[in-house]
Tab-separated table of N, CA, C and O in Angstrom:
chain	number	residue	atom	x	y	z
A	1	MET	N	66.229	-45.840	62.116
A	1	MET	CA	65.000	-45.712	61.016
A	1	MET	C	64.437	-47.244	60.853
A	1	MET	O	63.026	-47.688	60.859
A	2	ARG	N	65.404	-48.159	60.331
A	2	ARG	CA	64.836	-49.286	59.719
A	2	ARG	C	63.758	-50.170	62.002
A	2	ARG	O	62.723	-50.896	60.950
A	3	ASP	N	64.751	-50.090	62.954
A	3	ASP	CA	64.264	-50.918	63.690
A	3	ASP	C	62.529	-50.317	63.482
A	3	ASP	O	61.312	-50.831	64.091
A	4	ILE	N	62.302	-49.020	63.594
A	4	ILE	CA	60.628	-48.659	63.443
A	4	ILE	C	59.906	-49.021	62.613
A	4	ILE	O	58.620	-49.533	63.211
A	5	ILE	N	60.451	-49.266	61.205
A	5	ILE	CA	59.494	-50.129	60.242
A	5	ILE	C	59.327	-50.969	60.935
A	5	ILE	O	58.342	-51.541	60.568
A	6	LYS	N	60.414	-51.803	61.138
A	6	LYS	CA	60.470	-53.398	61.039
A	6	LYS	C	59.241	-53.419	62.577
A	6	LYS	O	58.556	-54.333	62.831
A	7	ASP	N	58.997	-53.000	63.312
A	7	ASP	CA	59.219	-52.886	64.477
A	7	ASP	C	56.760	-52.679	64.761
A	7	ASP	O	55.992	-52.968	64.377
A	8	SER	N	56.798	-51.520	62.903
A	8	SER	CA	55.683	-51.155	62.903
A	8	SER	C	54.934	-52.258	62.011
A	8	SER	O	53.757	-52.455	62.246
A	9	ILE	N	55.716	-52.966	61.483
A	9	ILE	CA	55.487	-54.251	60.114
A	9	ILE	C	55.126	-55.416	61.317
A	9	ILE	O	53.988	-56.160	60.910
A	10	HIS	N	56.299	-55.824	62.393
A	10	HIS	CA	55.692	-56.488	63.256
A	10	HIS	C	54.349	-56.348	64.424
A	10	HIS	O	53.434	-57.292	64.342
A	11	HIS	N	54.341	-55.279	64.609
A	11	HIS	CA	53.136	-54.969	65.144
A	11	HIS	C	51.431	-55.113	64.379
A	11	HIS	O	50.706	-55.252	65.117
A	12	LEU	N	51.680	-54.469	62.742
A	12	LEU	CA	50.271	-54.920	62.005
A	12	LEU	C	50.669	-55.938	61.893
A	12	LEU	O	49.231	-56.521	62.031
A	13	LYS	N	52.000	-56.984	61.775
A	13	LYS	CA	50.940	-58.257	60.905
A	13	LYS	C	51.205	-59.562	62.059
A	13	LYS	O	50.153	-60.425	61.931
A	14	ILE	N	51.710	-59.281	62.778
A	14	ILE	CA	51.975	-60.074	63.682
A	14	ILE	C	51.161	-60.283	64.560
A	14	ILE	O	50.494	-61.278	65.387
A	15	GLU	N	51.108	-58.787	66.219
A	15	GLU	CA	50.695	-58.469	66.618
A	15	GLU	C	48.831	-58.261	66.586
A	15	GLU	O	48.559	-59.463	67.442
A	16	THR	N	48.779	-57.872	65.302
A	16	THR	CA	46.785	-57.107	65.615
A	16	THR	C	46.808	-58.120	63.829
A	16	THR	O	45.501	-58.737	64.327
A	17	GLY	N	47.277	-58.730	63.044
A	17	GLY	CA	46.924	-59.014	62.165
A	17	GLY	C	46.037	-57.926	61.090
A	17	GLY	O	45.079	-58.338	60.287
A	18	TRP	N	46.242	-56.965	61.387
A	18	TRP	CA	45.046	-55.894	60.792
A	18	TRP	C	46.478	-55.398	59.211
A	18	TRP	O	47.537	-54.869	59.628
A	19	SER	N	45.479	-54.297	58.338
A	19	SER	CA	45.954	-53.760	57.766
A	19	SER	C	47.116	-52.276	58.249
A	19	SER	O	45.868	-52.039	59.224
A	20	TYR	N	47.566	-51.566	57.452
A	20	TYR	CA	47.834	-50.317	58.344
A	20	TYR	C	46.331	-49.214	58.098
A	20	TYR	O	46.174	-48.615	59.245
A	21	GLN	N	44.917	-49.720	57.200
A	21	GLN	CA	44.096	-48.582	57.094
A	21	GLN	C	43.597	-48.933	58.064
A	21	GLN	O	42.796	-48.123	58.468
A	22	TYR	N	43.472	-50.176	58.282
A	22	TYR	CA	42.022	-50.756	59.278
A	22	TYR	C	42.969	-50.178	60.722
A	22	TYR	O	42.094	-50.126	61.595
A	23	HIS	N	43.980	-50.629	61.003
A	23	HIS	CA	44.759	-49.830	62.668
A	23	HIS	C	44.692	-48.443	62.612
A	23	HIS	O	44.390	-48.008	63.605
A	24	LEU	N	45.085	-47.759	61.255
A	24	LEU	CA	44.701	-46.064	61.398
A	24	LEU	C	42.988	-45.753	61.826
A	24	LEU	O	42.794	-45.038	62.634
A	25	TRP	N	42.266	-46.343	61.115
A	25	TRP	CA	40.791	-46.052	61.278
A	25	TRP	C	40.418	-46.354	63.004
A	25	TRP	O	40.294	-45.691	63.600
A	26	HIS	N	41.065	-47.651	63.363
A	26	HIS	CA	40.925	-48.117	64.792
A	26	HIS	C	41.170	-47.297	65.684
A	26	HIS	O	41.063	-46.943	66.811
A	27	SER	N	42.260	-46.586	65.283
A	27	SER	CA	43.158	-45.711	66.310
A	27	SER	C	42.332	-44.205	66.315
A	27	SER	O	42.212	-43.682	67.306
A	28	ILE	N	41.772	-43.561	65.034
A	28	ILE	CA	40.875	-42.955	65.434
A	28	ILE	C	40.283	-42.972	65.771
A	28	ILE	O	39.274	-41.920	66.669
A	29	LYS	N	39.213	-44.112	65.295
A	29	LYS	CA	37.711	-44.087	66.440
A	29	LYS	C	37.816	-44.558	67.640
A	29	LYS	O	37.656	-43.607	68.387
A	30	ASN	N	38.964	-44.686	68.783
A	30	ASN	CA	39.319	-44.769	69.673
A	30	ASN	C	39.670	-43.489	70.319
A	30	ASN	O	39.169	-43.476	71.306
A	31	SER	N	40.588	-42.824	69.697
A	31	SER	CA	40.676	-41.552	69.991
A	31	SER	C	39.647	-40.781	70.082
A	31	SER	O	39.465	-39.912	71.067
A	32	SER	N	38.436	-40.655	69.559
A	32	SER	CA	37.351	-39.569	69.131
A	32	SER	C	36.334	-40.298	70.136
A	32	SER	O	36.312	-39.467	70.964
A	33	ILE	N	37.138	-41.199	70.876
A	33	ILE	CA	35.502	-42.036	71.954
A	33	ILE	C	36.351	-41.415	72.935
A	33	ILE	O	35.901	-40.856	74.039
A	34	LEU	N	37.696	-41.210	73.487
A	34	LEU	CA	38.510	-40.957	74.275
A	34	LEU	C	38.363	-39.415	74.408
A	34	LEU	O	38.230	-38.923	75.824
A	35	ILE	N	38.426	-38.941	73.498
A	35	ILE	CA	38.291	-37.089	73.455
A	35	ILE	C	36.733	-36.614	74.353
A	35	ILE	O	36.699	-36.035	74.456
A	36	LYS	N	35.815	-37.708	73.374
A	36	LYS	CA	34.335	-37.257	73.646
A	36	LYS	C	34.254	-37.904	75.774
A	36	LYS	O	33.254	-36.466	76.032
A	37	ILE	N	34.588	-38.966	75.721
A	37	ILE	CA	35.293	-38.772	77.255
A	37	ILE	C	35.312	-38.135	78.134
A	37	ILE	O	35.029	-37.583	79.715
A	38	ALA	N	36.604	-37.375	77.974
A	38	ALA	CA	37.072	-36.308	78.041
A	38	ALA	C	36.203	-35.097	78.299
A	38	ALA	O	36.065	-34.582	79.383
A	39	PHE	N	35.918	-34.780	77.674
A	39	PHE	CA	34.922	-33.682	76.968
A	39	PHE	C	33.604	-33.952	78.169
A	39	PHE	O	33.477	-33.020	78.840
A	40	LYS	N	32.880	-35.363	78.057
A	40	LYS	CA	31.442	-35.500	79.198
A	40	LYS	C	32.082	-35.496	80.786
A	40	LYS	O	31.457	-34.882	81.695
A	41	SER	N	33.357	-35.563	80.763
A	41	SER	CA	33.985	-35.784	81.856
A	41	SER	C	33.962	-34.295	82.773
A	41	SER	O	33.969	-34.277	83.896
A	42	ILE	N	35.183	-33.383	81.790
A	42	ILE	CA	35.064	-31.987	82.028
A	42	ILE	C	33.865	-31.366	82.768
A	42	ILE	O	33.897	-31.019	83.521
A	43	VAL	N	32.982	-31.760	81.668
A	43	VAL	CA	31.590	-30.520	81.582
A	43	VAL	C	30.822	-30.991	83.162
A	43	VAL	O	30.244	-30.424	83.705
A	44	HIS	N	30.933	-32.695	83.027
A	44	HIS	CA	29.893	-33.010	84.442
A	44	HIS	C	30.686	-32.440	85.602
A	44	HIS	O	30.435	-32.218	86.455
A	45	GLY	N	32.304	-32.671	85.402
A	45	GLY	CA	32.803	-31.754	86.509
A	45	GLY	C	32.419	-30.229	86.740
A	45	GLY	O	32.120	-29.796	87.818
A	46	LEU	N	32.408	-29.801	85.875
A	46	LEU	CA	31.488	-28.018	86.046
A	46	LEU	C	29.963	-28.107	86.213
A	46	LEU	O	29.380	-27.362	87.111
A	47	LEU	N	29.350	-29.615	85.731
A	47	LEU	CA	27.870	-29.368	86.046
A	47	LEU	C	27.405	-30.684	86.478
A	47	LEU	O	27.167	-31.286	85.508
A	48	PRO	N	27.824	-30.906	87.550
A	48	PRO	CA	27.615	-31.662	87.835
A	48	PRO	C	26.437	-32.804	87.899
A	48	PRO	O	25.759	-33.964	87.810
A	49	PHE	N	24.886	-32.737	87.168
A	49	PHE	CA	23.930	-33.123	87.196
A	49	PHE	C	24.636	-33.607	85.486
A	49	PHE	O	23.115	-34.078	85.508
A	50	MET	N	24.912	-33.089	84.932
A	50	MET	CA	25.041	-33.854	83.098
A	50	MET	C	25.429	-34.580	83.445
A	50	MET	O	26.736	-34.402	83.813
A	51	TRP	N	25.485	-35.594	82.363
A	51	TRP	CA	26.319	-36.996	82.616
A	51	TRP	C	27.191	-37.579	83.530
A	51	TRP	O	27.586	-38.037	83.632
A	52	LYS	N	26.325	-37.834	84.324
A	52	LYS	CA	26.631	-38.418	85.862
A	52	LYS	C	26.986	-39.396	85.656
A	52	LYS	O	28.317	-39.791	86.144
A	53	ALA	N	27.210	-40.691	84.286
A	53	ALA	CA	27.256	-41.807	84.796
A	53	ALA	C	28.378	-41.830	83.114
A	53	ALA	O	28.670	-43.354	83.087
A	54	ASP	N	28.031	-41.285	82.451
A	54	ASP	CA	28.381	-41.045	80.990
A	54	ASP	C	29.780	-41.980	80.902
A	54	ASP	O	30.385	-42.436	80.188
A	55	ALA	N	30.747	-40.945	81.597
A	55	ALA	CA	32.460	-41.316	81.092
A	55	ALA	C	32.684	-42.615	82.064
A	55	ALA	O	33.196	-43.352	80.806
A	56	PRO	N	32.285	-43.142	82.938
A	56	PRO	CA	32.617	-44.332	83.564
A	56	PRO	C	32.319	-45.513	82.703
A	56	PRO	O	32.696	-46.476	82.324
A	57	ARG	N	31.013	-44.824	82.178
A	57	ARG	CA	30.021	-46.385	81.488
A	57	ARG	C	30.850	-46.681	80.125
A	57	ARG	O	31.251	-47.200	79.334
A	58	ASP	N	31.252	-45.704	79.464
A	58	ASP	CA	31.604	-45.670	77.832
A	58	ASP	C	33.392	-45.670	78.605
A	58	ASP	O	33.678	-46.965	77.273
A	59	VAL	N	34.230	-45.396	78.974
A	59	VAL	CA	35.304	-46.018	79.471
A	59	VAL	C	35.427	-47.863	79.569
A	59	VAL	O	36.021	-48.295	79.374
A	60	ILE	N	34.179	-48.711	80.508
A	60	ILE	CA	34.140	-49.884	81.052
A	60	ILE	C	33.522	-50.042	79.478
A	60	ILE	O	33.936	-51.663	79.331
A	61	LYS	N	32.579	-49.735	78.698
A	61	LYS	CA	32.784	-50.067	77.018
A	61	LYS	C	33.593	-49.894	76.129
A	61	LYS	O	34.074	-51.014	75.601
A	62	LEU	N	34.570	-49.189	76.121
A	62	LEU	CA	35.714	-48.808	75.989
A	62	LEU	C	36.782	-50.076	75.706
A	62	LEU	O	37.379	-50.850	75.532
A	63	TYR	N	37.156	-50.470	77.453
A	63	TYR	CA	37.784	-51.214	77.668
A	63	TYR	C	37.592	-52.938	77.295
A	63	TYR	O	38.647	-53.328	77.018
A	64	HIS	N	35.781	-53.034	77.619
A	64	HIS	CA	35.323	-54.741	76.670
A	64	HIS	C	36.110	-54.604	75.471
A	64	HIS	O	36.486	-55.406	74.611
A	65	THR	N	36.068	-53.714	74.760
A	65	THR	CA	35.651	-53.404	73.582
A	65	THR	C	37.212	-53.893	73.051
A	65	THR	O	37.552	-54.856	72.174
A	66	ILE	N	38.467	-53.168	73.348
A	66	ILE	CA	39.458	-53.334	73.380
A	66	ILE	C	40.271	-54.671	73.914
A	66	ILE	O	40.925	-55.429	73.363
A	67	MET	N	39.978	-55.162	74.778
A	67	MET	CA	39.866	-56.525	75.861
A	67	MET	C	39.605	-58.267	74.788
A	67	MET	O	40.172	-58.922	74.723
A	68	LYS	N	38.967	-57.711	73.753
A	68	LYS	CA	39.327	-58.373	72.426
A	68	LYS	C	40.043	-59.167	71.552
A	68	LYS	O	40.160	-58.975	70.833
A	69	ILE	N	41.214	-57.854	71.723
A	69	ILE	CA	41.775	-57.799	70.795
A	69	ILE	C	43.225	-58.504	71.176
A	69	ILE	O	43.264	-58.177	72.322
A	70	GLU	N	43.701	-59.811	70.960
A	70	GLU	CA	44.131	-60.496	70.958
A	70	GLU	C	45.088	-60.139	71.922
A	70	GLU	O	45.898	-60.862	72.925
A	71	HIS	N	46.239	-59.471	71.587
A	71	HIS	CA	47.617	-59.328	71.922
A	71	HIS	C	47.024	-58.546	72.901
A	71	HIS	O	47.812	-57.782	74.055
A	72	ILE	N	46.334	-57.044	73.057
A	72	ILE	CA	45.967	-57.111	74.329
A	72	ILE	C	46.045	-57.299	75.569
A	72	ILE	O	45.759	-57.525	76.785
A	73	ARG	N	44.768	-58.008	75.347
A	73	ARG	CA	44.477	-59.357	76.170
A	73	ARG	C	45.532	-60.371	76.890
A	73	ARG	O	45.532	-60.430	77.639
A	74	LYS	N	46.750	-60.763	76.010
A	74	LYS	CA	47.817	-61.475	76.721
A	74	LYS	C	48.186	-60.325	77.498
A	74	LYS	O	49.413	-60.927	78.486
A	75	MET	N	48.523	-58.980	77.996
A	75	MET	CA	49.317	-58.110	77.786
A	75	MET	C	48.310	-57.602	79.560
A	75	MET	O	48.989	-56.953	80.558
A	76	ASP	N	47.159	-58.249	79.984
A	76	ASP	CA	46.639	-57.644	81.237
A	76	ASP	C	46.931	-59.315	82.012
A	76	ASP	O	46.527	-60.328	82.070
A	77	ARG	N	47.666	-58.274	82.859
A	77	ARG	CA	48.431	-58.707	84.234
A	77	ARG	C	46.742	-59.660	84.988
A	77	ARG	O	47.169	-59.935	86.309
A	78	LEU	N	45.819	-58.333	84.529
A	78	LEU	CA	45.080	-58.523	86.036
A	78	LEU	C	43.797	-59.965	86.183
A	78	LEU	O	43.790	-60.232	87.311
A	79	LYS	N	44.230	-60.553	84.873
A	79	LYS	CA	43.428	-61.855	84.818
A	79	LYS	C	43.968	-63.176	85.695
A	79	LYS	O	43.099	-64.171	85.966
A	80	GLU	N	45.260	-62.655	85.918
A	80	GLU	CA	45.966	-63.847	87.073
A	80	GLU	C	45.299	-63.522	88.583
A	80	GLU	O	45.964	-64.670	88.807
A	81	VAL	N	44.588	-62.458	89.259
A	81	VAL	CA	44.691	-62.466	89.995
A	81	VAL	C	42.965	-62.119	90.323
A	81	VAL	O	42.026	-61.718	89.404
A	82	PRO	N	42.485	-62.748	91.519
A	82	PRO	CA	41.051	-63.242	91.152
A	82	PRO	C	40.474	-61.791	91.761
A	82	PRO	O	40.658	-60.510	91.638
A	83	LYS	N	38.845	-62.318	91.182
A	83	LYS	CA	38.137	-60.792	90.612
A	83	LYS	C	37.973	-60.039	92.247
A	83	LYS	O	38.222	-58.649	92.036
A	84	ASN	N	37.808	-61.034	92.685
A	84	ASN	CA	37.969	-59.742	94.034
A	84	ASN	C	38.494	-58.994	94.963
A	84	ASN	O	38.543	-58.533	95.760
A	85	GLU	N	39.576	-59.634	94.150
A	85	GLU	CA	41.332	-58.748	95.032
A	85	GLU	C	41.696	-58.217	93.956
A	85	GLU	O	43.175	-57.321	94.283
A	86	ARG	N	40.943	-57.954	92.515
A	86	ARG	CA	41.571	-57.175	91.802
A	86	ARG	C	41.785	-55.743	92.320
A	86	ARG	O	42.983	-55.024	91.692
A	87	TYR	N	41.084	-55.044	92.515
A	87	TYR	CA	40.667	-54.114	92.297
A	87	TYR	C	40.761	-53.275	94.197
A	87	TYR	O	40.649	-51.801	95.044
A	88	LYS	N	41.545	-53.519	95.107
A	88	LYS	CA	41.806	-53.950	97.325
A	88	LYS	C	42.276	-52.058	97.005
A	88	LYS	O	41.589	-51.733	97.994
A	89	ASP	N	43.397	-51.907	96.551
A	89	ASP	CA	44.414	-50.864	96.623
A	89	ASP	C	43.672	-49.889	96.294
A	89	ASP	O	44.064	-48.603	96.601
A	90	VAL	N	42.658	-49.574	95.163
A	90	VAL	CA	42.018	-48.650	94.627
A	90	VAL	C	41.073	-47.968	95.443
A	90	VAL	O	40.365	-48.072	96.093
A	91	LYS	N	41.597	-46.261	96.142
A	91	LYS	CA	40.958	-46.043	96.602
A	91	LYS	C	39.595	-45.111	95.996
A	91	LYS	O	39.881	-44.698	95.233
């Protein structure tokens, strides 16, 4: 149990520099965005004329928002790969 508390404190104070309340708000906000994206994607699957580009656009916007967070930016291994080679294996 102590490790969980230590890891949580380290994540908040060292990695993010955020308060518990801000971290909670940030997580709830991102979760609600992801739920909205999932809903639009399901509806688009059933009704292809609706929200044609909303899900991909919103995923990209969320990605760019998250990449502004320093400890997340440090985890990005793609930054070491040239842009024209990053997604060659994606089909």
